[in-house]
Amino acid sequence: MSSRAKAAQHEPAEVEIHARNVSFDWENVPLEWIPGEPVASDIISSILHSVLPEGERWFCEVYTEALPFVKDENLARTMRGFIGQEAMHAESHDRALSEYLERCGIDTKPVARQFEYIFRKILAPRTYHSDRAQYNDMVQRLWLIAAVEHYTAILGVFALNNAWDEFDVDPTMADICRWHGAEEVEHRSVAHDVANYFDPSYFHRCRAMIVGIVFLILALHRTSGYMLRKDPNFSYSYPRLWWEYLKGSHKNILPKLRDVVKFTLIYFKPNFDPASIGSTAQAVAYLATSPAARAANG
């Protein structure tokens, strides 16, 4: 029995992927939203609000480019739902940049400009002399999205299963993390299925993941380091920052590095299936109770 079939025994039969028109009130959210844990607070904030928004807009653009080639109406409908969710993620985190981090004294413009350059210039569609080459370029970008979405699913599983509630975390930050994470788990198979629809190549999957790993390591190191340097409340040495990260992961308020490595290696299995990671039932259950998602439905 495949991993997806095993997971399906305990999962909803079918979940319609759709955007939820959420909003968050950032007026009273403190920079140290996990009390007593400035490093964990800044790392999570930098990942969510600096790295993801520009990338998620890029996801939407690539999927919009790919949709005319999709003849499977069920897959096309799922892709449109994915685009809606990713667009709402980008919008929500953009508002956090202006209404939360800027208010707290963090100048986010330098990092934002770097990611704009990466996604709007380096990863923009290239112009080729043949339609076939243009198509292949799009397919490689679809596989890169699948690789990055593997990590957003891992972060989604962490967001739904961490120990934040034991630390009296700010409820707005907790909700945006868990709402976003739950939707990442909810649509965790979409990017993989889309890339396979266009090009079921194990080589291209692995190559995209290697590129994705290098990009994410550099991006997360850059944004987290910048955020921590700009935080006016403390100044730690580089070794101390790593020590604080390891302490935070031991408390389950930051992802454990061994879990990230484990799930990275799983991706290279020839029969890898995203449904083997996380639980759709858990994600849907949180989305039914999320304050922001409930307000959107109301």
Short mmCIF file of C-alpha atoms in Angstrom, two decimals:
data_model
loop_
_atom_site.label_atom_id
_atom_site.label_comp_id
_atom_site.label_asym_id
_atom_site.label_seq_id
_atom_site.Cartn_x
_atom_site.Cartn_y
_atom_site.Cartn_z
CA MET A 1 0.00 0.00 0.00
CA SER A 2 1.36 3.45 -0.93
CA SER A 3 2.06 6.13 1.68
CA ARG A 4 -0.81 8.20 0.30
CA ALA A 5 -3.20 5.25 0.59
CA LYS A 6 -2.13 4.63 4.19
CA ALA A 7 -2.57 8.30 5.07
CA ALA A 8 -5.98 8.35 3.40
CA GLN A 9 -7.29 5.77 5.88
CA HIS A 10 -7.42 8.50 8.54
CA GLU A 11 -7.88 11.58 6.37
CA PRO A 12 -10.90 13.38 4.92
CA ALA A 13 -11.97 11.87 1.59
CA GLU A 14 -11.57 15.18 -0.24
CA VAL A 15 -10.82 18.73 0.79
CA GLU A 16 -11.57 21.66 -1.51
CA ILE A 17 -8.57 24.00 -1.58
CA HIS A 18 -9.82 27.57 -1.29
CA ALA A 19 -8.62 30.93 0.01
CA ARG A 20 -9.85 32.30 3.32
CA ASN A 21 -10.13 36.08 3.42
CA VAL A 22 -8.43 36.54 6.79
CA SER A 23 -7.15 39.67 8.50
CA PHE A 24 -5.01 40.25 11.59
CA ASP A 25 -4.81 43.14 14.05
CA TRP A 26 -1.12 43.98 14.60
CA GLU A 27 -1.59 47.04 16.82
CA ASN A 28 -0.52 45.48 20.12
CA VAL A 29 1.71 42.60 18.99
CA PRO A 30 5.16 42.88 20.64
CA LEU A 31 8.40 42.16 18.82
CA GLU A 32 9.19 39.49 21.42
CA TRP A 33 5.92 37.65 20.90
CA ILE A 34 7.22 34.54 22.68
CA PRO A 35 7.92 36.03 26.13
CA GLY A 36 11.50 35.49 27.24
CA GLU A 37 12.49 34.06 23.84
CA PRO A 38 13.77 36.90 21.63
CA VAL A 39 15.75 34.65 19.27
CA ALA A 40 12.84 32.30 18.62
CA SER A 41 10.49 35.27 18.18
CA ASP A 42 12.76 36.97 15.64
CA ILE A 43 13.57 33.84 13.65
CA ILE A 44 9.91 32.90 13.18
CA SER A 45 8.98 36.50 12.33
CA SER A 46 11.77 36.81 9.76
CA ILE A 47 10.83 33.54 8.03
CA LEU A 48 7.13 34.38 7.88
CA HIS A 49 7.16 38.04 7.06
CA SER A 50 10.41 38.55 5.11
CA VAL A 51 11.14 35.35 3.18
CA LEU A 52 7.70 34.06 2.24
CA PRO A 53 5.61 36.92 0.77
CA GLU A 54 7.64 37.58 -2.38
CA GLY A 55 8.09 33.85 -2.97
CA GLU A 56 4.39 33.20 -2.65
CA ARG A 57 3.59 35.88 -5.21
CA TRP A 58 6.08 34.15 -7.50
CA PHE A 59 4.27 30.83 -6.95
CA CYS A 60 1.04 32.48 -8.10
CA GLU A 61 2.67 33.89 -11.24
CA VAL A 62 4.21 30.56 -12.25
CA TYR A 63 0.94 28.69 -11.68
CA THR A 64 -0.98 31.29 -13.68
CA GLU A 65 1.55 30.73 -16.48
CA ALA A 66 1.10 26.94 -16.23
CA LEU A 67 -2.72 26.79 -16.00
CA PRO A 68 -3.43 27.05 -19.77
CA PHE A 69 -1.44 23.83 -20.30
CA VAL A 70 -3.48 21.81 -17.77
CA LYS A 71 -6.20 19.64 -19.33
CA ASP A 72 -7.20 17.90 -16.08
CA GLU A 73 -10.02 20.07 -14.73
CA ASN A 74 -9.71 18.69 -11.18
CA LEU A 75 -6.02 19.60 -11.10
CA ALA A 76 -6.73 23.01 -12.63
CA ARG A 77 -9.37 23.70 -9.96
CA THR A 78 -6.93 22.70 -7.24
CA MET A 79 -4.27 24.96 -8.76
CA ARG A 80 -6.68 27.90 -8.72
CA GLY A 81 -7.40 27.21 -5.04
CA PHE A 82 -3.65 27.03 -4.38
CA ILE A 83 -3.15 30.39 -6.11
CA GLY A 84 -5.88 31.93 -3.95
CA GLN A 85 -4.34 30.64 -0.73
CA GLU A 86 -0.80 31.71 -1.63
CA ALA A 87 -1.99 35.18 -2.67
CA MET A 88 -3.71 35.60 0.70
CA HIS A 89 -0.57 34.42 2.52
CA ALA A 90 1.53 37.03 0.70
CA GLU A 91 -0.97 39.80 1.42
CA SER A 92 -1.23 38.90 5.11
CA HIS A 93 2.54 38.86 5.65
CA ASP A 94 2.98 42.06 3.68
CA ARG A 95 0.64 43.76 6.13
CA ALA A 96 2.68 42.33 8.99
CA LEU A 97 5.80 43.93 7.52
CA SER A 98 4.25 47.41 7.45
CA GLU A 99 1.91 47.24 10.46
CA TYR A 100 4.02 45.12 12.82
CA LEU A 101 7.77 44.95 12.14
CA GLU A 102 8.09 48.55 10.92
CA ARG A 103 6.11 49.72 13.97
CA CYS A 104 8.54 47.80 16.18
CA GLY A 105 11.50 49.62 14.65
CA ILE A 106 12.70 46.98 12.17
CA ASP A 107 13.57 48.44 8.75
CA THR A 108 12.52 45.60 6.44
CA LYS A 109 13.17 47.41 3.13
CA PRO A 110 16.74 46.12 2.49
CA VAL A 111 15.70 42.47 2.81
CA ALA A 112 12.49 43.06 0.83
CA ARG A 113 14.49 44.55 -2.05
CA GLN A 114 16.78 41.51 -2.14
CA PHE A 115 13.89 39.06 -2.40
CA GLU A 116 12.16 41.21 -4.99
CA TYR A 117 15.31 40.98 -7.10
CA ILE A 118 15.55 37.20 -6.66
CA PHE A 119 11.94 36.41 -7.55
CA ARG A 120 11.21 39.20 -10.03
CA LYS A 121 14.54 39.12 -11.89
CA ILE A 122 16.55 35.94 -11.34
CA LEU A 123 13.56 33.57 -11.25
CA ALA A 124 11.38 35.46 -13.74
CA PRO A 125 10.47 33.68 -17.01
CA ARG A 126 13.31 33.86 -19.48
CA THR A 127 12.89 34.64 -23.16
CA TYR A 128 13.79 31.77 -25.49
CA HIS A 129 13.70 31.41 -29.26
CA SER A 130 11.57 28.27 -29.13
CA ASP A 131 8.27 27.50 -27.45
CA ARG A 132 9.69 24.20 -26.24
CA ALA A 133 12.55 25.88 -24.39
CA GLN A 134 10.11 28.38 -22.87
CA TYR A 135 7.91 25.50 -21.71
CA ASN A 136 10.86 23.62 -20.20
CA ASP A 137 11.89 26.73 -18.29
CA MET A 138 8.41 26.90 -16.76
CA VAL A 139 8.55 23.20 -15.83
CA GLN A 140 11.82 23.67 -13.96
CA ARG A 141 10.27 26.51 -12.00
CA LEU A 142 7.32 24.24 -11.14
CA TRP A 143 9.72 21.67 -9.70
CA LEU A 144 11.49 24.39 -7.70
CA ILE A 145 8.12 25.41 -6.24
CA ALA A 146 7.49 21.77 -5.29
CA ALA A 147 10.83 21.67 -3.47
CA VAL A 148 10.12 24.87 -1.52
CA GLU A 149 6.57 23.74 -0.75
CA HIS A 150 8.03 20.63 0.86
CA TYR A 151 9.63 22.91 3.46
CA THR A 152 6.54 25.05 3.95
CA ALA A 153 4.67 21.81 4.70
CA ILE A 154 7.34 20.86 7.24
CA LEU A 155 6.97 24.29 8.87
CA GLY A 156 3.20 23.85 8.79
CA VAL A 157 3.45 20.58 10.69
CA PHE A 158 5.70 22.30 13.23
CA ALA A 159 3.28 25.23 13.62
CA LEU A 160 0.45 22.83 14.44
CA ASN A 161 2.45 20.69 16.88
CA ASN A 162 4.75 23.02 18.82
CA ALA A 163 4.79 24.08 22.48
CA TRP A 164 4.00 27.79 22.02
CA ASP A 165 0.90 27.63 24.19
CA GLU A 166 3.09 26.75 27.17
CA PHE A 167 4.90 30.10 26.78
CA ASP A 168 1.95 32.51 26.76
CA VAL A 169 2.63 33.56 23.16
CA ASP A 170 0.88 36.49 21.50
CA PRO A 171 -2.38 35.10 20.09
CA THR A 172 -2.24 37.08 16.83
CA MET A 173 1.21 35.79 15.90
CA ALA A 174 0.28 32.27 16.96
CA ASP A 175 -2.85 32.38 14.81
CA ILE A 176 -1.19 33.69 11.64
CA CYS A 177 1.52 31.04 11.98
CA ARG A 178 -0.97 28.24 12.53
CA TRP A 179 -3.50 29.45 9.94
CA HIS A 180 -0.73 29.68 7.35
CA GLY A 181 0.80 26.40 8.47
CA ALA A 182 -2.55 24.60 8.38
CA GLU A 183 -3.17 25.75 4.80
CA GLU A 184 0.33 24.61 3.83
CA VAL A 185 -0.47 21.16 5.21
CA GLU A 186 -3.90 21.25 3.56
CA HIS A 187 -2.38 21.84 0.10
CA ARG A 188 0.94 20.05 0.67
CA SER A 189 0.41 17.64 -2.26
CA VAL A 190 -0.56 20.23 -4.85
CA ALA A 191 2.88 21.47 -5.97
CA HIS A 192 4.26 17.92 -6.15
CA ASP A 193 1.26 16.74 -8.19
CA VAL A 194 1.48 19.70 -10.56
CA ALA A 195 5.20 19.23 -11.20
CA ASN A 196 4.66 15.51 -11.82
CA TYR A 197 1.80 16.30 -14.20
CA PHE A 198 4.17 18.31 -16.37
CA ASP A 199 7.34 16.26 -15.93
CA PRO A 200 7.49 13.10 -13.77
CA SER A 201 11.29 13.19 -13.66
CA TYR A 202 13.06 11.98 -10.54
CA PHE A 203 16.25 13.70 -11.72
CA HIS A 204 14.51 17.06 -12.10
CA ARG A 205 12.84 16.65 -8.73
CA CYS A 206 16.18 16.01 -7.00
CA ARG A 207 17.97 18.78 -8.89
CA ALA A 208 15.29 21.29 -7.91
CA MET A 209 15.52 20.21 -4.28
CA ILE A 210 19.29 20.70 -4.21
CA VAL A 211 18.85 24.20 -5.63
CA GLY A 212 16.06 24.82 -3.13
CA ILE A 213 18.19 23.71 -0.18
CA VAL A 214 21.00 26.09 -1.10
CA PHE A 215 18.59 28.97 -1.64
CA LEU A 216 16.69 28.40 1.61
CA ILE A 217 19.83 28.07 3.73
CA LEU A 218 21.17 31.35 2.37
CA ALA A 219 17.81 33.12 2.57
CA LEU A 220 16.98 32.02 6.10
CA HIS A 221 20.49 32.76 7.34
CA ARG A 222 20.40 36.20 5.77
CA THR A 223 16.94 37.24 6.97
CA SER A 224 17.23 35.79 10.47
CA GLY A 225 20.65 37.36 10.97
CA TYR A 226 19.40 40.73 9.75
CA MET A 227 16.35 40.60 12.00
CA LEU A 228 18.39 39.67 15.04
CA ARG A 229 20.94 42.43 14.38
CA LYS A 230 18.19 45.03 14.04
CA ASP A 231 16.31 43.96 17.16
CA PRO A 232 17.01 46.77 19.66
CA ASN A 233 16.36 44.58 22.70
CA PHE A 234 19.52 42.46 22.65
CA SER A 235 22.87 41.80 20.99
CA TYR A 236 24.17 38.24 20.96
CA SER A 237 27.33 36.82 19.44
CA TYR A 238 26.97 34.42 16.50
CA PRO A 239 27.78 31.30 18.58
CA ARG A 240 25.30 32.48 21.23
CA LEU A 241 22.57 32.80 18.59
CA TRP A 242 23.09 29.17 17.55
CA TRP A 243 23.04 28.11 21.19
CA GLU A 244 19.76 29.97 21.67
CA TYR A 245 18.34 28.31 18.55
CA LEU A 246 19.24 24.85 19.85
CA LYS A 247 17.70 25.67 23.23
CA GLY A 248 14.54 26.87 21.50
CA SER A 249 14.29 23.74 19.40
CA HIS A 250 14.73 21.60 22.52
CA LYS A 251 11.75 23.45 24.04
CA ASN A 252 9.79 22.81 20.82
CA ILE A 253 9.30 26.50 20.08
CA LEU A 254 11.61 26.30 17.04
CA PRO A 255 11.88 23.44 14.49
CA LYS A 256 14.38 20.75 15.40
CA LEU A 257 17.23 20.58 12.90
CA ARG A 258 17.22 16.79 12.97
CA ASP A 259 13.56 16.80 11.90
CA VAL A 260 14.32 19.16 9.02
CA VAL A 261 17.19 16.89 7.91
CA LYS A 262 15.00 13.78 8.23
CA PHE A 263 12.18 15.22 6.12
CA THR A 264 14.69 16.52 3.57
CA LEU A 265 16.09 13.03 3.09
CA ILE A 266 12.58 11.60 2.77
CA TYR A 267 11.99 13.87 -0.22
CA PHE A 268 14.74 12.02 -2.14
CA LYS A 269 12.96 8.67 -1.87
CA PRO A 270 11.80 7.66 -5.38
CA ASN A 271 8.30 6.88 -4.07
CA PHE A 272 8.03 10.04 -1.93
CA ASP A 273 4.50 11.32 -1.45
CA PRO A 274 3.73 14.61 0.39
CA ALA A 275 0.64 13.05 1.97
CA SER A 276 2.96 11.05 4.22
CA ILE A 277 3.89 14.29 6.03
CA GLY A 278 1.41 15.92 8.37
CA SER A 279 -2.33 15.43 8.71
CA THR A 280 -5.04 17.02 6.61
CA ALA A 281 -7.54 16.24 9.36
CA GLN A 282 -5.45 18.18 11.90
CA ALA A 283 -5.03 21.11 9.49
CA VAL A 284 -8.75 21.30 8.72
CA ALA A 285 -9.58 21.04 12.42
CA TYR A 286 -7.37 24.04 13.21
CA LEU A 287 -8.80 26.07 10.33
CA ALA A 288 -12.26 25.45 11.79
CA THR A 289 -11.17 27.05 15.08
CA SER A 290 -8.67 29.70 13.91
CA PRO A 291 -9.93 33.13 15.08
CA ALA A 292 -8.94 34.76 11.79
CA ALA A 293 -10.45 32.01 9.62
CA ARG A 294 -13.68 31.98 11.65
CA ALA A 295 -13.98 35.75 11.36
CA ALA A 296 -13.48 35.46 7.60
CA ASN A 297 -16.28 32.89 7.38
CA GLY A 298 -18.55 35.00 9.56
#
